[in-house]
Amino acid sequence: MKNEISQYINVRVSAKCEEAQDIASFELVACDGGSLPVFAAGSHIDVKVSESLTRQYSLCNSPAETHRYVIAVQKEPSSRGGSKAMHETVKVGDTLTIGAPKNNFRLAHDAERHLLLAGGIGITPILCMAESLAIREASFELHLCTRSIDRTAFRERIAGSHFSEKVHFHFDDGVAEQKFDMQRQLAQSQSGTHLYVCGPKGFMDAVLSSARAGGWPEHCLHYEFFSAEPVSADSDEGFELQLASSGRIVAVRKGQTALEALTEAGIEVASSCEQGVCGTCATRVLVGIPDHRDLYFTAEQHAANDQFTPCCSRAKTTRLVLDL
Ligand code: FES
């Protein structure tokens, strides 16, 4: 089944605010007026934007709140439909169907200190983490890097918060002294400190490669990608999937995803982002070597080759036997 949400919740859009240029926030409350499921910092929800479109958005209000969820959406010029619909179609009073919060981007509660790095709209889960850490009086520092003040969401909320002194703003168009000094921050791993990063892929790649070069242990690096960059499919070859339960073989054509092939064959696999970032479609691999193209699993999980994301990943062997 495509775009499946495991637990449906009907919510009403109770507020929609322009937080910055091309960034709008949406406050969602339960249609029945009750409490919403509790969530932890770093959580996201699936939002059914239309019948055929489900998108993931991080929760950016305080996890101490149960009366509402707040999400923020950036209008993307290259939108595949989700951000455009949220900006142009969804209005206050509308009802939306969402999924219960899921969390792939958790705070390490045993860390002595937390270094939070956000690029642009990546502030959404990071802000929720800051709220959570401030409530727990944990040691943390947040750096928010954006193109300009006009494009900085939640600037006023942060400035008025009780943790404002822990937040540093860095604007690409600002003077040199205020720019984010990645080298200085990450050149050396800091004992007991965990690093969290969210933002555009280029920003995240730069942060993660600087941190790895600086010797930060992998278990201290926490990240969540919003979307993947398109990958050229020119050199892709077709391959086969075999279902372990029945022995049935499904051919994946060149130019077709494994998920599309399975769906075409009437085999249901839950999916959501279809870009390899959410993990919804993760499927166990029993035999064969996947060609991992997702940003969801860690390098260690990729190396194990015992699961893959059929929405984007392919195969290095002619056949993958799946636990389906
Ligand atoms: Fe999101 Fe495959 S559907 S990773």
GROMACS .gro file of C-alpha atoms and ligand atoms in nm:
model
  328
    1MET     CA    1   0.000   0.000   0.000
    2LYS     CA    2   0.151   0.332  -0.095
    3ASN     CA    3   0.171   0.629   0.137
    4GLU     CA    4   0.042   0.436   0.433
    5ILE     CA    5   0.015   0.615   0.768
    6SER     CA    6   0.013   0.366   1.053
    7GLN     CA    7  -0.207   0.561   1.293
    8TYR     CA    8  -0.432   0.830   1.151
    9ILE     CA    9  -0.514   1.145   1.346
   10ASN     CA   10  -0.744   1.415   1.213
   11VAL     CA   11  -0.622   1.761   1.300
   12ARG     CA   12  -0.741   2.114   1.230
   13VAL     CA   13  -0.508   2.390   1.116
   14SER     CA   14  -0.555   2.641   1.400
   15ALA     CA   15  -0.291   2.889   1.287
   16LYS     CA   16  -0.071   2.951   0.985
   17CYS     CA   17   0.209   3.208   1.016
   18GLU     CA   18   0.474   3.341   0.788
   19GLU     CA   19   0.790   3.275   0.989
   20ALA     CA   20   1.038   3.400   0.729
   21GLN     CA   21   1.063   3.448   0.355
   22ASP     CA   22   0.915   3.132   0.198
   23ILE     CA   23   0.874   2.958   0.534
   24ALA     CA   24   0.529   2.912   0.690
   25SER     CA   25   0.445   2.744   1.019
   26PHE     CA   26   0.124   2.551   1.082
   27GLU     CA   27  -0.028   2.490   1.423
   28LEU     CA   28  -0.230   2.168   1.429
   29VAL     CA   29  -0.481   2.072   1.700
   30ALA     CA   30  -0.689   1.757   1.739
   31CYS     CA   31  -1.028   1.784   1.566
   32ASP     CA   32  -1.196   1.638   1.875
   33GLY     CA   33  -1.032   1.900   2.097
   34GLY     CA   34  -0.838   1.637   2.292
   35SER     CA   35  -0.470   1.581   2.354
   36LEU     CA   36  -0.234   1.468   2.083
   37PRO     CA   37   0.009   1.177   2.130
   38VAL     CA   38   0.318   1.282   2.324
   39PHE     CA   39   0.641   1.316   2.132
   40ALA     CA   40   1.011   1.352   2.201
   41ALA     CA   41   1.249   1.609   2.050
   42GLY     CA   42   1.355   1.517   1.697
   43SER     CA   43   1.019   1.362   1.605
   44HIS     CA   44   0.843   1.414   1.276
   45ILE     CA   45   0.490   1.347   1.155
   46ASP     CA   46   0.356   1.226   0.823
   47VAL     CA   47   0.112   1.480   0.679
   48LYS     CA   48  -0.128   1.364   0.413
   49VAL     CA   49  -0.112   1.669   0.189
   50SER     CA   50  -0.350   1.517  -0.066
   51GLU     CA   51  -0.490   1.175  -0.155
   52SER     CA   52  -0.167   1.074  -0.324
   53LEU     CA   53   0.089   1.283  -0.139
   54THR     CA   54   0.232   1.229   0.209
   55ARG     CA   55   0.518   1.436   0.342
   56GLN     CA   56   0.723   1.432   0.662
   57TYR     CA   57   0.762   1.744   0.872
   58SER     CA   58   0.954   1.778   1.198
   59LEU     CA   59   0.771   1.898   1.505
   60CYS     CA   60   0.913   2.227   1.626
   61ASN     CA   61   0.710   2.311   1.934
   62SER     CA   62   0.807   2.212   2.285
   63PRO     CA   63   0.770   1.837   2.353
   64ALA     CA   64   0.611   1.937   2.682
   65GLU     CA   65   0.299   2.045   2.488
   66THR     CA   66   0.023   1.795   2.413
   67HIS     CA   67  -0.247   2.036   2.294
   68ARG     CA   68  -0.083   2.109   1.957
   69TYR     CA   69   0.181   2.021   1.702
   70VAL     CA   70   0.371   2.292   1.517
   71ILE     CA   71   0.545   2.225   1.187
   72ALA     CA   72   0.720   2.460   0.947
   73VAL     CA   73   0.738   2.420   0.572
   74GLN     CA   74   0.976   2.583   0.330
   75LYS     CA   75   0.843   2.665  -0.014
   76GLU     CA   76   1.072   2.481  -0.251
   77PRO     CA   77   1.103   2.599  -0.610
   78SER     CA   78   1.166   2.237  -0.707
   79SER     CA   79   0.873   2.112  -0.496
   80ARG     CA   80   0.734   1.775  -0.599
   81GLY     CA   81   0.397   1.908  -0.476
   82GLY     CA   82   0.416   1.891  -0.095
   83SER     CA   83   0.554   2.229   0.002
   84LYS     CA   84   0.364   2.407  -0.276
   85ALA     CA   85   0.034   2.259  -0.158
   86MET     CA   86   0.106   2.340   0.207
   87HIS     CA   87   0.189   2.701   0.120
   88GLU     CA   88  -0.076   2.769  -0.141
   89THR     CA   89  -0.369   2.544  -0.057
   90VAL     CA   90  -0.376   2.465   0.315
   91LYS     CA   91  -0.543   2.737   0.522
   92VAL     CA   92  -0.660   2.798   0.879
   93GLY     CA   93  -0.966   2.586   0.958
   94ASP     CA   94  -0.875   2.305   0.715
   95THR     CA   95  -0.868   1.947   0.836
   96LEU     CA   96  -0.557   1.741   0.769
   97THR     CA   97  -0.480   1.376   0.830
   98ILE     CA   98  -0.150   1.312   0.999
   99GLY     CA   99   0.035   1.013   1.145
  100ALA     CA  100   0.145   0.975   1.506
  101PRO     CA  101   0.495   1.115   1.571
  102LYS     CA  102   0.794   0.898   1.478
  103ASN     CA  103   1.147   0.965   1.588
  104ASN     CA  104   1.462   0.883   1.392
  105PHE     CA  105   1.660   1.176   1.533
  106ARG     CA  106   1.683   1.134   1.907
  107LEU     CA  107   1.875   1.324   2.170
  108ALA     CA  108   2.142   1.119   2.344
  109HIS     CA  109   2.036   1.165   2.700
  110ASP     CA  110   2.365   1.036   2.837
  111ALA     CA  111   2.566   1.310   2.661
  112GLU     CA  112   2.742   1.565   2.882
  113ARG     CA  113   2.691   1.840   2.630
  114HIS     CA  114   2.499   1.888   2.305
  115LEU     CA  115   2.611   2.088   2.001
  116LEU     CA  116   2.310   2.166   1.780
  117LEU     CA  117   2.373   2.284   1.423
  118ALA     CA  118   2.090   2.392   1.194
  119GLY     CA  119   2.097   2.515   0.836
  120GLY     CA  120   1.788   2.706   0.717
  121ILE     CA  121   1.466   2.508   0.760
  122GLY     CA  122   1.672   2.246   0.947
  123ILE     CA  123   1.598   2.457   1.255
  124THR     CA  124   1.263   2.275   1.300
  125PRO     CA  125   1.378   1.958   1.481
  126ILE     CA  126   1.677   2.141   1.629
  127LEU     CA  127   1.452   2.403   1.791
  128CYS     CA  128   1.246   2.128   1.950
  129MET     CA  129   1.569   1.974   2.081
  130ALA     CA  130   1.675   2.310   2.227
  131GLU     CA  131   1.337   2.343   2.402
  132SER     CA  132   1.373   1.994   2.544
  133LEU     CA  133   1.732   2.046   2.659
  134ALA     CA  134   1.646   2.382   2.816
  135ILE     CA  135   1.360   2.221   3.012
  136ARG     CA  136   1.607   1.961   3.142
  137GLU     CA  137   1.868   2.231   3.212
  138ALA     CA  138   2.114   2.032   3.000
  139SER     CA  139   2.432   2.188   2.862
  140PHE     CA  140   2.394   2.286   2.496
  141GLU     CA  141   2.477   2.540   2.228
  142LEU     CA  142   2.284   2.602   1.908
  143HIS     CA  143   2.419   2.752   1.586
  144LEU     CA  144   2.166   2.852   1.323
  145CYS     CA  145   2.307   2.922   0.976
  146THR     CA  146   2.083   3.092   0.718
  147ARG     CA  147   2.119   3.290   0.398
  148SER     CA  148   1.992   3.615   0.554
  149ILE     CA  149   1.785   3.754   0.844
  150ASP     CA  150   1.477   3.757   0.619
  151ARG     CA  151   1.511   3.384   0.565
  152THR     CA  152   1.561   3.298   0.933
  153ALA     CA  153   1.254   3.125   1.075
  154PHE     CA  154   1.170   3.153   1.447
  155ARG     CA  155   1.422   3.432   1.509
  156GLU     CA  156   1.181   3.617   1.738
  157ARG     CA  157   1.071   3.303   1.918
  158ILE     CA  158   1.434   3.215   1.986
  159ALA     CA  159   1.525   3.569   2.089
  160GLY     CA  160   1.236   3.568   2.340
  161SER     CA  161   1.311   3.220   2.475
  162HIS     CA  162   1.474   3.138   2.807
  163PHE     CA  163   1.765   2.978   2.619
  164SER     CA  164   1.837   3.267   2.380
  165GLU     CA  165   2.190   3.318   2.519
  166LYS     CA  166   2.281   2.967   2.402
  167VAL     CA  167   2.187   3.043   2.039
  168HIS     CA  168   2.419   3.193   1.778
  169PHE     CA  169   2.286   3.322   1.445
  170HIS     CA  170   2.505   3.315   1.134
  171PHE     CA  171   2.395   3.485   0.813
  172ASP     CA  172   2.559   3.414   0.477
  173ASP     CA  173   2.517   3.779   0.377
  174GLY     CA  174   2.644   3.914   0.710
  175VAL     CA  175   2.987   4.038   0.811
  176ALA     CA  176   3.271   3.787   0.826
  177GLU     CA  177   3.301   3.785   1.208
  178GLN     CA  178   2.954   3.638   1.259
  179LYS     CA  179   2.986   3.358   1.004
  180PHE     CA  180   2.985   3.001   1.128
  181ASP     CA  181   3.341   2.882   1.180
  182MET     CA  182   3.293   2.514   1.104
  183GLN     CA  183   3.661   2.443   1.124
  184ARG     CA  184   3.693   2.588   1.473
  185GLN     CA  185   3.378   2.420   1.601
  186LEU     CA  186   3.444   2.075   1.461
  187ALA     CA  187   3.819   2.045   1.407
  188GLN     CA  188   3.849   1.839   1.721
  189SER     CA  189   3.595   1.609   1.876
  190GLN     CA  190   3.491   1.724   2.220
  191SER     CA  191   3.479   1.454   2.482
  192GLY     CA  192   3.125   1.389   2.606
  193THR     CA  193   2.970   1.615   2.340
  194HIS     CA  194   2.715   1.489   2.089
  195LEU     CA  195   2.661   1.670   1.760
  196TYR     CA  196   2.320   1.709   1.595
  197VAL     CA  197   2.279   1.851   1.247
  198CYS     CA  198   1.984   1.916   1.020
  199GLY     CA  199   1.957   2.130   0.708
  200PRO     CA  200   2.022   2.126   0.334
  201LYS     CA  201   2.225   1.830   0.213
  202GLY     CA  202   2.532   2.042   0.123
  203PHE     CA  203   2.540   2.191   0.475
  204MET     CA  204   2.500   1.852   0.639
  205ASP     CA  205   2.763   1.689   0.421
  206ALA     CA  206   3.009   1.968   0.509
  207VAL     CA  207   2.936   1.942   0.883
  208LEU     CA  208   2.956   1.563   0.891
  209SER     CA  209   3.274   1.541   0.686
  210SER     CA  210   3.442   1.809   0.903
  211ALA     CA  211   3.334   1.624   1.217
  212ARG     CA  212   3.459   1.289   1.085
  213ALA     CA  213   3.788   1.449   0.981
  214GLY     CA  214   3.810   1.593   1.332
  215GLY     CA  215   3.779   1.247   1.484
  216TRP     CA  216   3.426   1.271   1.620
  217PRO     CA  217   3.311   0.916   1.703
  218GLU     CA  218   3.024   0.800   1.482
  219HIS     CA  219   2.797   0.737   1.779
  220CYS     CA  220   2.825   1.107   1.872
  221LEU     CA  221   2.695   1.222   1.530
  222HIS     CA  222   2.320   1.257   1.490
  223TYR     CA  223   2.157   1.380   1.172
  224GLU     CA  224   1.838   1.379   0.972
  225PHE     CA  225   1.814   1.453   0.601
  226PHE     CA  226   1.503   1.625   0.466
  227SER     CA  227   1.538   1.518   0.108
  228ALA     CA  228   1.779   1.346  -0.121
  229GLU     CA  229   1.939   1.495  -0.427
  230PRO     CA  230   1.835   1.338  -0.755
  231VAL     CA  231   2.069   1.062  -0.866
  232SER     CA  232   2.140   1.002  -1.234
  233ALA     CA  233   1.977   0.677  -1.342
  234ASP     CA  234   2.163   0.653  -1.672
  235SER     CA  235   2.386   0.366  -1.563
  236ASP     CA  236   2.116   0.173  -1.375
  237GLU     CA  237   2.049  -0.185  -1.478
  238GLY     CA  238   1.743  -0.398  -1.418
  239PHE     CA  239   1.754  -0.669  -1.148
  240GLU     CA  240   1.530  -0.925  -0.982
  241LEU     CA  241   1.357  -0.944  -0.649
  242GLN     CA  242   1.256  -1.277  -0.506
  243LEU     CA  243   0.995  -1.302  -0.232
  244ALA     CA  244   1.115  -1.545   0.034
  245SER     CA  245   0.763  -1.648   0.137
  246SER     CA  246   0.649  -1.768  -0.206
  247GLY     CA  247   0.963  -1.783  -0.419
  248ARG     CA  248   0.794  -1.549  -0.667
  249ILE     CA  249   1.027  -1.337  -0.877
  250VAL     CA  250   0.956  -0.974  -0.962
  251ALA     CA  251   1.165  -0.804  -1.229
  252VAL     CA  252   1.275  -0.444  -1.168
  253ARG     CA  253   1.324  -0.272  -1.501
  254LYS     CA  254   1.586  -0.010  -1.575
  255GLY     CA  255   1.427   0.325  -1.493
  256GLN     CA  256   1.185   0.170  -1.245
  257THR     CA  257   1.227   0.158  -0.866
  258ALA     CA  258   1.205  -0.168  -0.671
  259LEU     CA  259   0.907  -0.019  -0.490
  260GLU     CA  260   0.731   0.054  -0.821
  261ALA     CA  261   0.799  -0.300  -0.940
  262LEU     CA  262   0.661  -0.450  -0.620
  263THR     CA  263   0.354  -0.226  -0.630
  264GLU     CA  264   0.296  -0.313  -0.997
  265ALA     CA  265   0.311  -0.681  -0.900
  266GLY     CA  266   0.043  -0.621  -0.633
  267ILE     CA  267   0.283  -0.653  -0.338
  268GLU     CA  268   0.220  -0.404  -0.063
  269VAL     CA  269   0.515  -0.221   0.090
  270ALA     CA  270   0.446   0.086   0.306
  271SER     CA  271   0.615   0.398   0.176
  272SER     CA  272   0.614   0.767   0.236
  273CYS     CA  273   0.896   0.999   0.122
  274GLU     CA  274   1.001   0.781  -0.174
  275GLN     CA  275   1.342   0.951  -0.160
  276GLY     CA  276   1.525   0.729   0.086
  277VAL     CA  277   1.507   0.961   0.384
  278CYS     CA  278   1.221   0.837   0.605
  279GLY     CA  279   1.284   0.463   0.634
  280THR     CA  280   0.914   0.372   0.599
  281CYS     CA  281   0.978   0.127   0.315
  282ALA     CA  282   1.277  -0.047   0.481
  283THR     CA  283   1.267  -0.416   0.387
  284ARG     CA  284   1.481  -0.703   0.508
  285VAL     CA  285   1.721  -0.855   0.255
  286LEU     CA  286   1.802  -1.224   0.303
  287VAL     CA  287   2.030  -1.288   0.004
  288GLY     CA  288   2.211  -1.053  -0.233
  289ILE     CA  289   2.383  -0.717  -0.201
  290PRO     CA  290   2.179  -0.397  -0.224
  291ASP     CA  291   2.309  -0.085  -0.393
  292HIS     CA  292   2.216   0.152  -0.111
  293ARG     CA  293   2.106   0.497  -0.224
  294ASP     CA  294   1.921   0.614   0.085
  295LEU     CA  295   2.018   0.869   0.347
  296TYR     CA  296   1.826   0.689   0.619
  297PHE     CA  297   2.054   0.402   0.725
  298THR     CA  298   2.397   0.457   0.877
  299ALA     CA  299   2.718   0.346   0.703
  300GLU     CA  300   2.731   0.053   0.945
  301GLN     CA  301   2.377  -0.053   0.858
  302HIS     CA  302   2.457  -0.025   0.487
  303ALA     CA  303   2.761  -0.246   0.534
  304ALA     CA  304   2.546  -0.517   0.697
  305ASN     CA  305   2.348  -0.544   0.370
  306ASP     CA  306   2.055  -0.705   0.550
  307GLN     CA  307   1.797  -0.437   0.471
  308PHE     CA  308   1.736  -0.179   0.200
  309THR     CA  309   1.496   0.094   0.094
  310PRO     CA  310   1.315  -0.021  -0.223
  311CYS     CA  311   1.192   0.333  -0.296
  312CYS     CA  312   1.539   0.435  -0.417
  313SER     CA  313   1.798   0.163  -0.360
  314ARG     CA  314   1.884  -0.097  -0.622
  315ALA     CA  315   2.098  -0.411  -0.632
  316LYS     CA  316   2.463  -0.487  -0.692
  317THR     CA  317   2.380  -0.852  -0.748
  318THR     CA  318   2.141  -0.976  -1.016
  319ARG     CA  319   1.887  -1.078  -0.754
  320LEU     CA  320   1.785  -0.978  -0.401
  321VAL     CA  321   1.583  -1.220  -0.190
  322LEU     CA  322   1.352  -1.018   0.029
  323ASP     CA  323   1.182  -1.112   0.354
  324LEU     CA  324   0.840  -1.058   0.199
  325FES    FE1  325   1.096   0.686   0.271
  325FES    FE2  326   1.158   0.467   0.125
  325FES     S1  327   0.966   0.564   0.149
  325FES     S2  328   1.281   0.572   0.267
   0.00000   0.00000   0.00000
